[in-house]
Amino acid sequence: MPRYSEVLAPAGGKVLMLGNVAIARGFLEAGVQFVAAYPGTPSTEVVEALAAAARRLGGRPYVEWSVNEKVALEAALGAAITGVRAVAVMKHVGLNVAADPFFSSAYLGVEGALVVVSADDPWMWSSQNEQDNRWYGLHAYVPVVEPTGPQDAKEAAKLALEYSARYKRPFLLRSTTRISHTRVPVETGAIPVEELEPRGDFSKNPARWTLIPQYARMHRLELLEAWDRLRRELAGFPLNRVEGSGPVAVVAPGLGYRYAREAVKLLGAEDEVTIYAVATPVPLPEPLAEKILSHDMVLVVEEGDPIVEIQLKTMAVEVDARTRILGKRGAQGLLPRHGELGLEKVAAALAKVLGRELPAWTRGERREPGVKLPPRPPVLCAGCPYRSFFYALRRAANKLRLRPVYSGDIGCYSLGILPPFEVQDIIVDMGASIGSGSGMAHTLTGGGRVVVAIIGDSTFYHSGVTALMNAVYNQSPLLVVVLDNHTTAMTGHQPHPGVGVDAEGRAAPEIRVEEVARGIGVEKILVSDAFDIRDSEAKLIEALRYTIETRKPAVVVARGACILVALQQARRRGIKPPTYYVDPEKCTACGICYKAFNCPAIQRGEDGKAVIDPALCTGCAECVQVCPFDAFKPSQEPPEEWTVIMRTAKPA
Amino acid sequence: MARALNLVVTGVGGQGLITLSSIVARAALRRGVDALVAETHGLSQRGGTVIVHVRLGDVDAPLVPPGGADAILAMELIEAVRYLGYLRPGGTVVLNDYLVPPPLPGIETPSASSLLDAIRRRAGRIVIVPATRKALELGDARVANMVLLGAALEAGVFNGFIDAAAVEEAIRESWPKAAEVNLAALRAGRALAKSS
């Protein structure tokens, strides 16, 4: 089954969809015409699904992978100014990158519609921080819609786009990991296919569309007025609802509702509570808040920061309500301020509010398993070209007797933090390897100190380019390594400007890293075969020497396909990569392959000799280069096509 | 407690845990049973520990609470033990007899027998099948997940919620072209569980 084809399932059915695909479906049902995004977990599949739809509907809606979130939001805003229904999609930290146009969009408003999707990641399953982007709504005066679970993610997306069109203001759709990445049955509605074609127009009107001070002041006043109106009218948002009529109010924004509802059932407390499901947490609708504040006792259950709790407490002061409001804040904080909600946490908080005994199962008795477990962090895949390159990098640094500081970045190569490579000494945000690395390059002194910035191809296009320009202009003596595996690998193999394919699968111009670097003014640029340890090592030594001697930046582009894309393509073309095995006669149990190279497919046998797990071997032949004793042998002669695919495979 | 089936599906990223869980959910949908499958994507998938929460029936929240899983389906021994705290007292563990040492230099890997002992101490019932070995025999390591699913079916984990025919239909629906090897794996898993 082609990926994400369920997004176009016929109307009137019940189809299993990932929350993100349901969001995409909701946008399609609302007639979305323009989509721009940068991939980021847990947001990516919204756009993958929309791109899959566009491929099958002849480019309707228009879908692009933008180079970063700021550009994506600007592009979507531009489209919305021409009267088109547009969305921009990103992960929570992406909105930091896009904050500038986001704030401006609230002032300008739109002619069509604009929904910005932010997928937040409580407990940082795949992120550098835990950030509740509903704050952005309060900060920028952009109303926030939050599904009350994956169950109504489709409806929430659809309504957000419709409300944006009605109010001519941008809306923020906030999802969280467990909404985006939970699969649920979704009832499908009709998609107005003909309306997905973007047909924009524009009438000159500088007072409306330019934010020079004289007009911005006017917009500010209008914005405040609109905000007050929204605070009243969002009470009628269809996903806001009240269940039950008990004395205690359980206010449950977003996913909090699902935990609250199930916890109430588990405690058999249906008669004691009134549940307020809140799908518009920002601004908290006043008529809803008034009803909530008529209760003596309120428990707020929300994923992330206490955004609704704070608004409720503020309003309680404003109207002099005596309501006791409990949640995450204050000495009475019943729910943790970090991480995700859980049924056990919500049930325990509710039991306390209701003066019940804690149900035994919520006490989370964690008996020790009686065996010490090793951690299992994510690692570079078997056959990843970054492993052979990192091996070469460590060798080059050792040969030159350097003590490099490795300025790291966001992507698969972040996994280079682990032993044996340990080539990610700082990790800050997308693009910071070059930005922060160039700062360090000006301040680090001492023998053998050199900064090596390590960035992936997609991250380079995202925000490495500007930082590299800064490094050239300010003559930062650092080596920039761009790991080019022809895809945005970590988020599931999206194309980017270096791939030659766009989001809808059409041929696109290919912007090569080395040409960008040359255009910016880098004088020393070398391209290495990331799978070839000798080649990479030689080029790294040359580039490091150059940087140290000239005190100027140098760039090494390490090229080699993501092995997962290569394997997929080989399968499609009927090419079978070899698997490797260990010749026990030749293996001396030196351990280089499983200690210093650390391929997950190679394990230490009981006699200390290496063993390859055939279920994990990808046939990359990196181990053959690492072994000094020639102990790794292929099960079959590697097909010539395979060695080419390994180096050139790209997402289609 | 409401009528629901809570499962934890675990293993190492890349072992097809999300696929296994989706097949379960699709089979449930075919029988008119509601389903929630909370998955692990992105960073954690790269050979790291993976846990998928599968909830069927009358459920609202996406995550299985600790101590609330009726069964754990584990594709790897260490990961089975890591998430044992999710198993309810007396719950079932369906296990792939397969150990993947974490590829970290200098890390000590517990023995298979000590891991199995830990599971035995906690589980009400344990069904062990060599899913990865069987999949390699069938010519594709990737179908080990279907071997494990077959074993879980045979062990009665899904009784009252989904049946084998629904799972087979879900497999055919998911892989119109590659259904056969997956169905063969499913049946092999059932046969292995029957004889275990």
Short mmCIF file of N, CA and C in Angstrom, two decimals, chain A residues 1 6 14-16 18 41 45 125-127 150-151 177-178 181-185 255 257-259 261-262 265-266 340-344 361 364-367 369-381 411-412 414-415 418-420 489-493 564 571 576 594-596 598-600 602-603 613-616, chain B residues 1-2 11-12 18 21-22 25-26 29 33-49 51 53 55 58-67 76 78-79 81-86 98-111 114-115 118 121-122 132 136 139 141-142 173-176:
data_model
loop_
_atom_site.label_atom_id
_atom_site.label_comp_id
_atom_site.label_asym_id
_atom_site.label_seq_id
_atom_site.Cartn_x
_atom_site.Cartn_y
_atom_site.Cartn_z
N MET A 1 0.85 -1.20 0.00
CA MET A 1 0.00 0.00 0.00
C MET A 1 0.89 1.25 0.00
N GLU A 6 -4.12 6.39 2.76
CA GLU A 6 -5.37 6.46 3.52
C GLU A 6 -5.89 7.90 3.64
N LYS A 14 -14.63 4.51 7.82
CA LYS A 14 -13.91 4.63 9.07
C LYS A 14 -12.54 4.01 8.82
N VAL A 15 -11.53 4.83 8.84
CA VAL A 15 -10.20 4.41 8.38
C VAL A 15 -9.18 4.65 9.48
N LEU A 16 -8.26 3.70 9.63
CA LEU A 16 -7.20 3.87 10.62
C LEU A 16 -6.18 4.88 10.10
N LEU A 18 -2.91 7.69 11.39
CA LEU A 18 -2.07 8.34 12.37
C LEU A 18 -2.67 9.73 12.64
N THR A 41 10.05 15.92 13.89
CA THR A 41 9.25 15.04 14.73
C THR A 41 8.70 15.84 15.91
N GLU A 45 4.49 13.87 9.47
CA GLU A 45 3.56 13.11 8.63
C GLU A 45 2.36 13.92 8.16
N TRP A 125 10.77 13.27 23.29
CA TRP A 125 11.07 11.97 22.68
C TRP A 125 12.01 12.15 21.51
N SER A 126 11.94 13.31 20.87
CA SER A 126 12.78 13.51 19.69
C SER A 126 13.09 14.99 19.53
N SER A 127 13.46 15.65 20.62
CA SER A 127 13.62 17.10 20.59
C SER A 127 14.64 17.55 21.61
N PRO A 150 -6.25 12.29 19.67
CA PRO A 150 -6.15 11.93 18.25
C PRO A 150 -7.53 11.70 17.65
N GLN A 151 -8.49 11.37 18.52
CA GLN A 151 -9.85 11.03 18.07
C GLN A 151 -10.50 12.17 17.29
N THR A 177 2.85 14.99 20.89
CA THR A 177 3.34 13.69 20.40
C THR A 177 2.24 12.63 20.38
N ARG A 178 1.47 12.55 21.47
CA ARG A 178 0.50 11.46 21.57
C ARG A 178 -0.77 11.71 20.76
N HIS A 181 1.17 11.11 16.95
CA HIS A 181 1.71 9.78 16.69
C HIS A 181 0.88 8.67 17.32
N THR A 182 -0.41 8.90 17.43
CA THR A 182 -1.30 7.82 17.81
C THR A 182 -2.22 7.53 16.63
N ARG A 183 -2.36 6.23 16.35
CA ARG A 183 -3.21 5.80 15.25
C ARG A 183 -4.61 5.54 15.78
N VAL A 184 -5.61 6.05 15.10
CA VAL A 184 -7.00 5.86 15.53
C VAL A 184 -7.90 5.69 14.31
N PRO A 185 -9.07 5.08 14.50
CA PRO A 185 -10.03 5.05 13.41
C PRO A 185 -10.64 6.44 13.24
N LEU A 255 -5.43 16.98 24.94
CA LEU A 255 -5.35 15.57 25.28
C LEU A 255 -5.69 15.31 26.74
N TYR A 257 -8.19 15.99 28.17
CA TYR A 257 -9.58 15.51 28.21
C TYR A 257 -9.66 13.98 28.18
N ARG A 258 -8.83 13.35 27.34
CA ARG A 258 -8.92 11.88 27.22
C ARG A 258 -8.48 11.19 28.51
N TYR A 259 -7.44 11.73 29.13
CA TYR A 259 -7.00 11.15 30.40
C TYR A 259 -8.05 11.40 31.48
N ARG A 261 -11.26 11.93 31.17
CA ARG A 261 -12.48 11.16 30.94
C ARG A 261 -12.31 9.71 31.40
N GLU A 262 -11.18 9.13 31.03
CA GLU A 262 -10.97 7.73 31.41
C GLU A 262 -10.73 7.60 32.92
N LYS A 265 -14.01 7.63 34.68
CA LYS A 265 -14.67 6.32 34.53
C LYS A 265 -14.06 5.27 35.45
N LEU A 266 -12.71 5.27 35.48
CA LEU A 266 -12.02 4.28 36.31
C LEU A 266 -12.34 4.44 37.78
N GLU A 340 4.94 13.95 30.11
CA GLU A 340 3.60 13.73 29.57
C GLU A 340 2.63 13.38 30.68
N LEU A 341 1.36 13.60 30.39
CA LEU A 341 0.33 13.10 31.31
C LEU A 341 0.27 11.58 31.20
N GLY A 342 -0.32 10.95 32.19
CA GLY A 342 -0.54 9.51 32.15
C GLY A 342 -1.81 9.24 32.94
N LEU A 343 -2.45 8.14 32.61
CA LEU A 343 -3.69 7.79 33.29
C LEU A 343 -3.47 7.69 34.80
N GLU A 344 -2.32 7.13 35.19
CA GLU A 344 -2.06 6.95 36.62
C GLU A 344 -1.89 8.30 37.31
N TRP A 361 -3.59 0.59 41.73
CA TRP A 361 -2.79 0.47 40.51
C TRP A 361 -2.13 1.79 40.12
N GLY A 364 1.82 2.99 41.00
CA GLY A 364 2.99 2.77 40.15
C GLY A 364 4.07 1.96 40.82
N GLU A 365 3.68 0.92 41.53
CA GLU A 365 4.68 0.05 42.16
C GLU A 365 5.57 -0.54 41.08
N ARG A 366 6.83 -0.17 41.13
CA ARG A 366 7.75 -0.66 40.11
C ARG A 366 8.72 -1.61 40.76
N ARG A 367 8.32 -2.88 40.82
CA ARG A 367 9.25 -3.86 41.37
C ARG A 367 10.47 -3.97 40.45
N PRO A 369 13.26 -5.55 38.28
CA PRO A 369 13.20 -6.83 37.58
C PRO A 369 14.22 -7.85 38.10
N GLY A 370 15.18 -7.40 38.93
CA GLY A 370 16.15 -8.35 39.47
C GLY A 370 17.28 -8.67 38.50
N VAL A 371 17.41 -7.87 37.47
CA VAL A 371 18.53 -8.04 36.55
C VAL A 371 18.90 -6.64 36.08
N LYS A 372 20.21 -6.39 36.01
CA LYS A 372 20.65 -5.04 35.65
C LYS A 372 20.60 -4.88 34.14
N LEU A 373 19.81 -3.89 33.70
CA LEU A 373 19.62 -3.72 32.26
C LEU A 373 20.56 -2.66 31.71
N PRO A 374 21.17 -2.95 30.57
CA PRO A 374 21.97 -1.91 29.92
C PRO A 374 21.06 -0.90 29.24
N PRO A 375 21.48 0.36 29.14
CA PRO A 375 20.65 1.30 28.39
C PRO A 375 20.70 0.95 26.91
N ARG A 376 19.71 1.40 26.17
CA ARG A 376 19.75 1.19 24.73
C ARG A 376 19.37 2.50 24.04
N PRO A 377 20.32 3.40 23.97
CA PRO A 377 20.02 4.65 23.27
C PRO A 377 19.98 4.39 21.77
N PRO A 378 19.32 5.26 21.03
CA PRO A 378 19.38 5.11 19.57
C PRO A 378 20.83 5.25 19.10
N VAL A 379 21.18 4.53 18.06
CA VAL A 379 22.56 4.57 17.53
C VAL A 379 22.50 4.73 16.02
N LEU A 380 23.63 5.08 15.44
CA LEU A 380 23.72 5.10 13.98
C LEU A 380 23.41 3.70 13.47
N CYS A 381 22.62 3.62 12.39
CA CYS A 381 22.23 2.33 11.84
C CYS A 381 23.46 1.55 11.36
N GLY A 411 20.23 16.15 14.07
CA GLY A 411 20.03 15.21 12.96
C GLY A 411 20.56 13.86 13.40
N CYS A 412 20.62 12.90 12.48
CA CYS A 412 21.10 11.56 12.84
C CYS A 412 22.49 11.62 13.46
N SER A 414 23.68 13.55 15.46
CA SER A 414 23.67 13.82 16.90
C SER A 414 24.05 12.56 17.66
N LEU A 415 23.76 11.40 17.04
CA LEU A 415 24.07 10.12 17.68
C LEU A 415 25.57 9.89 17.78
N LEU A 418 27.75 9.45 21.24
CA LEU A 418 28.05 8.24 22.02
C LEU A 418 29.47 7.74 21.76
N PRO A 419 30.02 6.98 22.73
CA PRO A 419 31.25 6.27 22.45
C PRO A 419 30.98 5.26 21.32
N PRO A 420 31.93 4.91 20.54
CA PRO A 420 33.34 5.29 20.64
C PRO A 420 33.69 6.61 19.95
N ALA A 489 17.21 12.54 6.87
CA ALA A 489 17.08 11.13 7.24
C ALA A 489 16.29 10.92 8.53
N MET A 490 16.60 11.72 9.55
CA MET A 490 16.04 11.47 10.87
C MET A 490 14.51 11.51 10.88
N THR A 491 13.94 12.38 10.07
CA THR A 491 12.49 12.54 10.10
C THR A 491 11.78 11.62 9.11
N GLY A 492 12.54 10.77 8.41
CA GLY A 492 11.87 9.81 7.54
C GLY A 492 12.08 10.05 6.05
N HIS A 493 13.24 10.68 5.70
CA HIS A 493 13.64 10.72 4.28
C HIS A 493 12.85 11.67 3.41
N LEU A 564 19.30 3.29 4.65
CA LEU A 564 17.90 2.84 4.62
C LEU A 564 17.27 3.15 3.26
N ARG A 571 15.99 -3.03 -3.05
CA ARG A 571 14.86 -3.97 -3.03
C ARG A 571 13.97 -3.71 -4.23
N LYS A 576 20.28 -7.55 -4.72
CA LYS A 576 20.44 -8.08 -3.37
C LYS A 576 21.82 -7.74 -2.83
N TYR A 594 34.15 -4.17 17.04
CA TYR A 594 33.01 -3.96 17.95
C TYR A 594 33.30 -2.97 19.06
N LYS A 595 34.57 -2.59 19.23
CA LYS A 595 34.86 -1.57 20.26
C LYS A 595 35.06 -0.18 19.66
N ALA A 596 35.90 -0.11 18.61
CA ALA A 596 36.25 1.20 18.09
C ALA A 596 35.39 1.60 16.90
N ASN A 598 32.15 -0.24 16.21
CA ASN A 598 30.86 -0.29 16.88
C ASN A 598 29.66 -0.40 15.97
N CYS A 599 29.78 -1.17 14.92
CA CYS A 599 28.61 -1.40 14.07
C CYS A 599 27.63 -2.27 14.84
N PRO A 600 26.34 -1.89 14.87
CA PRO A 600 25.37 -2.69 15.64
C PRO A 600 25.20 -4.12 15.13
N ILE A 602 27.69 -6.02 14.37
CA ILE A 602 28.84 -6.81 14.80
C ILE A 602 28.82 -6.94 16.31
N GLN A 603 28.84 -8.17 16.78
CA GLN A 603 28.83 -8.39 18.22
C GLN A 603 30.06 -9.19 18.65
N ASP A 613 25.52 -10.40 13.00
CA ASP A 613 24.11 -10.81 13.00
C ASP A 613 23.56 -10.58 11.59
N PRO A 614 23.25 -11.68 10.87
CA PRO A 614 22.81 -11.50 9.48
C PRO A 614 21.50 -10.72 9.38
N ALA A 615 20.72 -10.70 10.47
CA ALA A 615 19.46 -9.94 10.43
C ALA A 615 19.73 -8.45 10.45
N LEU A 616 20.91 -8.04 10.88
CA LEU A 616 21.20 -6.61 11.00
C LEU A 616 22.18 -6.10 9.94
N MET B 1 -13.34 -2.11 35.82
CA MET B 1 -12.67 -1.47 34.70
C MET B 1 -13.45 -1.71 33.42
N ALA B 2 -13.39 -0.71 32.54
CA ALA B 2 -14.13 -0.82 31.27
C ALA B 2 -13.59 -1.97 30.44
N GLY B 11 10.57 -3.63 21.65
CA GLY B 11 11.71 -4.22 20.96
C GLY B 11 12.70 -3.13 20.61
N VAL B 12 13.50 -3.40 19.58
CA VAL B 12 14.52 -2.45 19.16
C VAL B 12 14.04 -1.75 17.89
N ILE B 18 5.97 -0.89 14.90
CA ILE B 18 4.84 -0.04 14.51
C ILE B 18 3.97 -0.78 13.51
N SER B 21 1.86 -3.32 15.30
CA SER B 21 0.78 -2.67 16.03
C SER B 21 -0.32 -2.16 15.10
N SER B 22 0.09 -1.65 13.93
CA SER B 22 -0.92 -1.18 12.99
C SER B 22 -1.77 -2.32 12.47
N ALA B 25 -4.35 -2.99 14.97
CA ALA B 25 -5.40 -1.97 14.97
C ALA B 25 -6.32 -2.10 13.76
N ARG B 26 -5.72 -2.42 12.63
CA ARG B 26 -6.55 -2.59 11.43
C ARG B 26 -7.49 -3.78 11.57
N LEU B 29 -10.30 -2.74 13.79
CA LEU B 29 -11.26 -1.90 13.08
C LEU B 29 -12.19 -2.75 12.22
N VAL B 33 -14.03 -2.88 16.49
CA VAL B 33 -13.47 -2.59 17.81
C VAL B 33 -12.62 -1.33 17.70
N ASP B 34 -12.80 -0.38 18.59
CA ASP B 34 -12.00 0.84 18.56
C ASP B 34 -10.55 0.54 18.93
N ALA B 35 -9.66 1.36 18.44
CA ALA B 35 -8.24 1.11 18.71
C ALA B 35 -7.49 2.42 18.86
N LEU B 36 -6.47 2.40 19.70
CA LEU B 36 -5.52 3.51 19.83
C LEU B 36 -4.13 2.91 19.82
N VAL B 37 -3.26 3.40 18.94
CA VAL B 37 -1.89 2.90 18.88
C VAL B 37 -0.93 4.07 19.02
N ALA B 38 -0.31 4.20 20.19
CA ALA B 38 0.62 5.30 20.42
C ALA B 38 2.04 4.82 20.13
N GLU B 39 2.68 5.48 19.17
CA GLU B 39 3.92 4.96 18.60
C GLU B 39 5.14 5.80 18.99
N THR B 40 6.30 5.25 18.68
CA THR B 40 7.55 6.00 18.84
C THR B 40 8.11 6.27 17.45
N HIS B 41 8.32 7.54 17.13
CA HIS B 41 8.88 7.90 15.82
C HIS B 41 10.19 8.65 16.03
N GLY B 42 10.82 8.98 14.92
CA GLY B 42 11.95 9.90 14.95
C GLY B 42 13.18 9.31 15.60
N LEU B 43 13.81 10.12 16.42
CA LEU B 43 15.11 9.78 17.00
C LEU B 43 15.15 8.38 17.61
N SER B 44 14.14 8.04 18.39
CA SER B 44 14.18 6.80 19.16
C SER B 44 14.19 5.57 18.27
N GLN B 45 13.80 5.77 17.01
CA GLN B 45 13.70 4.59 16.14
C GLN B 45 15.03 4.03 15.72
N ARG B 46 16.09 4.83 15.81
CA ARG B 46 17.38 4.40 15.26
C ARG B 46 18.07 3.39 16.17
N GLY B 47 17.57 2.16 16.16
CA GLY B 47 18.22 1.11 16.94
C GLY B 47 18.05 1.28 18.44
N GLY B 48 17.22 2.21 18.85
CA GLY B 48 17.01 2.44 20.27
C GLY B 48 15.85 1.61 20.80
N THR B 49 15.62 1.75 22.09
CA THR B 49 14.51 1.04 22.70
C THR B 49 13.20 1.65 22.20
N ILE B 51 8.84 1.49 22.49
CA ILE B 51 7.63 0.98 23.11
C ILE B 51 6.43 1.54 22.36
N HIS B 53 2.22 1.60 22.56
CA HIS B 53 1.06 1.31 23.40
C HIS B 53 -0.13 0.99 22.49
N ARG B 55 -4.12 -0.01 22.54
CA ARG B 55 -5.30 -0.14 23.39
C ARG B 55 -6.51 -0.41 22.51
N ASP B 58 -13.04 -0.11 24.73
CA ASP B 58 -13.60 1.12 25.29
C ASP B 58 -12.50 1.91 25.99
N VAL B 59 -11.73 2.67 25.21
CA VAL B 59 -10.59 3.39 25.77
C VAL B 59 -10.59 4.83 25.25
N ASP B 60 -10.03 5.73 26.05
CA ASP B 60 -9.91 7.13 25.67
C ASP B 60 -8.47 7.58 25.52
N ALA B 61 -7.68 7.32 26.58
CA ALA B 61 -6.32 7.84 26.65
C ALA B 61 -5.37 6.99 25.81
N PRO B 62 -4.33 7.60 25.25
CA PRO B 62 -3.45 6.86 24.36
C PRO B 62 -2.45 5.93 25.04
N LEU B 63 -2.11 6.20 26.30
CA LEU B 63 -1.04 5.42 26.92
C LEU B 63 -1.56 4.38 27.91
N VAL B 64 -0.94 3.21 27.88
CA VAL B 64 -1.23 2.17 28.86
C VAL B 64 -0.58 2.59 30.18
N PRO B 65 -1.30 2.58 31.29
CA PRO B 65 -0.64 2.95 32.54
C PRO B 65 0.26 1.82 33.05
N PRO B 66 1.29 2.16 33.81
CA PRO B 66 2.13 1.12 34.40
C PRO B 66 1.26 0.14 35.18
N GLY B 67 1.54 -1.13 35.07
CA GLY B 67 0.73 -2.14 35.75
C GLY B 67 -0.59 -2.41 35.08
N GLU B 76 12.40 -8.51 21.54
CA GLU B 76 13.78 -8.63 22.00
C GLU B 76 13.77 -8.79 23.51
N ILE B 78 15.95 -7.99 26.16
CA ILE B 78 16.27 -6.91 27.09
C ILE B 78 15.09 -5.93 27.16
N GLU B 79 14.52 -5.64 25.99
CA GLU B 79 13.42 -4.67 25.96
C GLU B 79 12.17 -5.23 26.64
N VAL B 81 12.17 -7.01 29.31
CA VAL B 81 12.37 -6.81 30.74
C VAL B 81 12.26 -5.33 31.10
N ARG B 82 12.77 -4.47 30.20
CA ARG B 82 12.75 -3.03 30.47
C ARG B 82 11.32 -2.53 30.76
N TYR B 83 10.34 -3.10 30.06
CA TYR B 83 8.97 -2.59 30.20
C TYR B 83 8.06 -3.52 31.00
N LEU B 84 8.68 -4.45 31.74
CA LEU B 84 7.87 -5.39 32.54
C LEU B 84 6.95 -4.67 33.52
N GLY B 85 7.36 -3.48 33.96
CA GLY B 85 6.54 -2.72 34.91
C GLY B 85 5.16 -2.38 34.37
N TYR B 86 5.00 -2.48 33.06
CA TYR B 86 3.69 -2.19 32.47
C TYR B 86 2.72 -3.37 32.62
N TYR B 98 15.31 -13.74 21.23
CA TYR B 98 16.31 -13.03 20.44
C TYR B 98 16.89 -11.92 21.30
N LEU B 99 18.20 -11.89 21.38
CA LEU B 99 18.84 -10.89 22.24
C LEU B 99 19.75 -10.02 21.38
N VAL B 100 19.56 -8.72 21.43
CA VAL B 100 20.42 -7.80 20.71
C VAL B 100 21.22 -7.00 21.74
N PRO B 101 22.52 -7.26 21.88
CA PRO B 101 23.30 -6.47 22.82
C PRO B 101 23.33 -5.01 22.35
N PRO B 102 23.09 -4.06 23.26
CA PRO B 102 23.19 -2.66 22.83
C PRO B 102 24.61 -2.39 22.34
N PRO B 103 24.76 -1.78 21.17
CA PRO B 103 26.11 -1.61 20.62
C PRO B 103 26.84 -0.44 21.26
N LEU B 104 27.12 -0.58 22.55
CA LEU B 104 27.90 0.43 23.26
C LEU B 104 29.14 -0.27 23.79
N PRO B 105 30.33 0.28 23.49
CA PRO B 105 31.53 -0.40 23.94
C PRO B 105 31.59 -0.46 25.46
N GLY B 106 32.01 -1.61 25.98
CA GLY B 106 32.20 -1.74 27.43
C GLY B 106 30.94 -1.94 28.23
N ILE B 107 29.81 -2.12 27.55
CA ILE B 107 28.55 -2.33 28.27
C ILE B 107 28.35 -3.83 28.49
N GLU B 108 27.96 -4.18 29.71
CA GLU B 108 27.75 -5.59 29.99
C GLU B 108 26.31 -5.98 29.64
N THR B 109 26.18 -7.05 28.87
CA THR B 109 24.86 -7.51 28.46
C THR B 109 24.44 -8.66 29.37
N PRO B 110 23.25 -8.59 29.96
CA PRO B 110 22.81 -9.70 30.80
C PRO B 110 22.57 -10.95 29.95
N SER B 111 22.66 -12.10 30.59
CA SER B 111 22.47 -13.34 29.83
C SER B 111 21.00 -13.55 29.53
N SER B 114 19.14 -15.01 32.51
CA SER B 114 18.77 -14.11 33.60
C SER B 114 17.58 -13.23 33.19
N LEU B 115 17.53 -12.89 31.91
CA LEU B 115 16.40 -12.07 31.43
C LEU B 115 15.11 -12.88 31.47
N ALA B 118 13.79 -13.12 34.94
CA ALA B 118 13.10 -11.89 35.38
C ALA B 118 11.68 -11.87 34.84
N ARG B 121 9.46 -14.37 36.71
CA ARG B 121 9.06 -13.92 38.05
C ARG B 121 7.85 -13.02 38.01
N ARG B 122 7.67 -12.32 36.91
CA ARG B 122 6.64 -11.29 36.85
C ARG B 122 5.39 -11.73 36.08
N THR B 132 12.78 -14.28 15.03
CA THR B 132 13.79 -13.79 14.08
C THR B 132 14.40 -14.94 13.29
N LEU B 136 14.24 -15.41 9.19
CA LEU B 136 15.40 -15.61 8.31
C LEU B 136 15.23 -16.88 7.48
N GLY B 139 13.26 -16.23 4.65
CA GLY B 139 13.96 -15.44 3.64
C GLY B 139 13.90 -13.94 3.84
N ALA B 141 14.21 -11.18 7.16
CA ALA B 141 14.26 -10.88 8.60
C ALA B 141 13.12 -9.95 9.01
N ARG B 142 12.63 -9.17 8.05
CA ARG B 142 11.63 -8.16 8.41
C ARG B 142 10.29 -8.75 8.83
N GLU B 173 -4.71 -6.45 3.27
CA GLU B 173 -5.04 -5.06 2.96
C GLU B 173 -3.77 -4.19 2.99
N SER B 174 -2.87 -4.50 3.92
CA SER B 174 -1.68 -3.66 4.09
C SER B 174 -0.63 -3.91 3.02
N TRP B 175 -0.49 -5.17 2.62
CA TRP B 175 0.53 -5.49 1.61
C TRP B 175 -0.11 -6.26 0.46
N PRO B 176 -0.82 -5.55 -0.41
CA PRO B 176 -1.48 -6.28 -1.50
C PRO B 176 -0.49 -7.13 -2.29
#
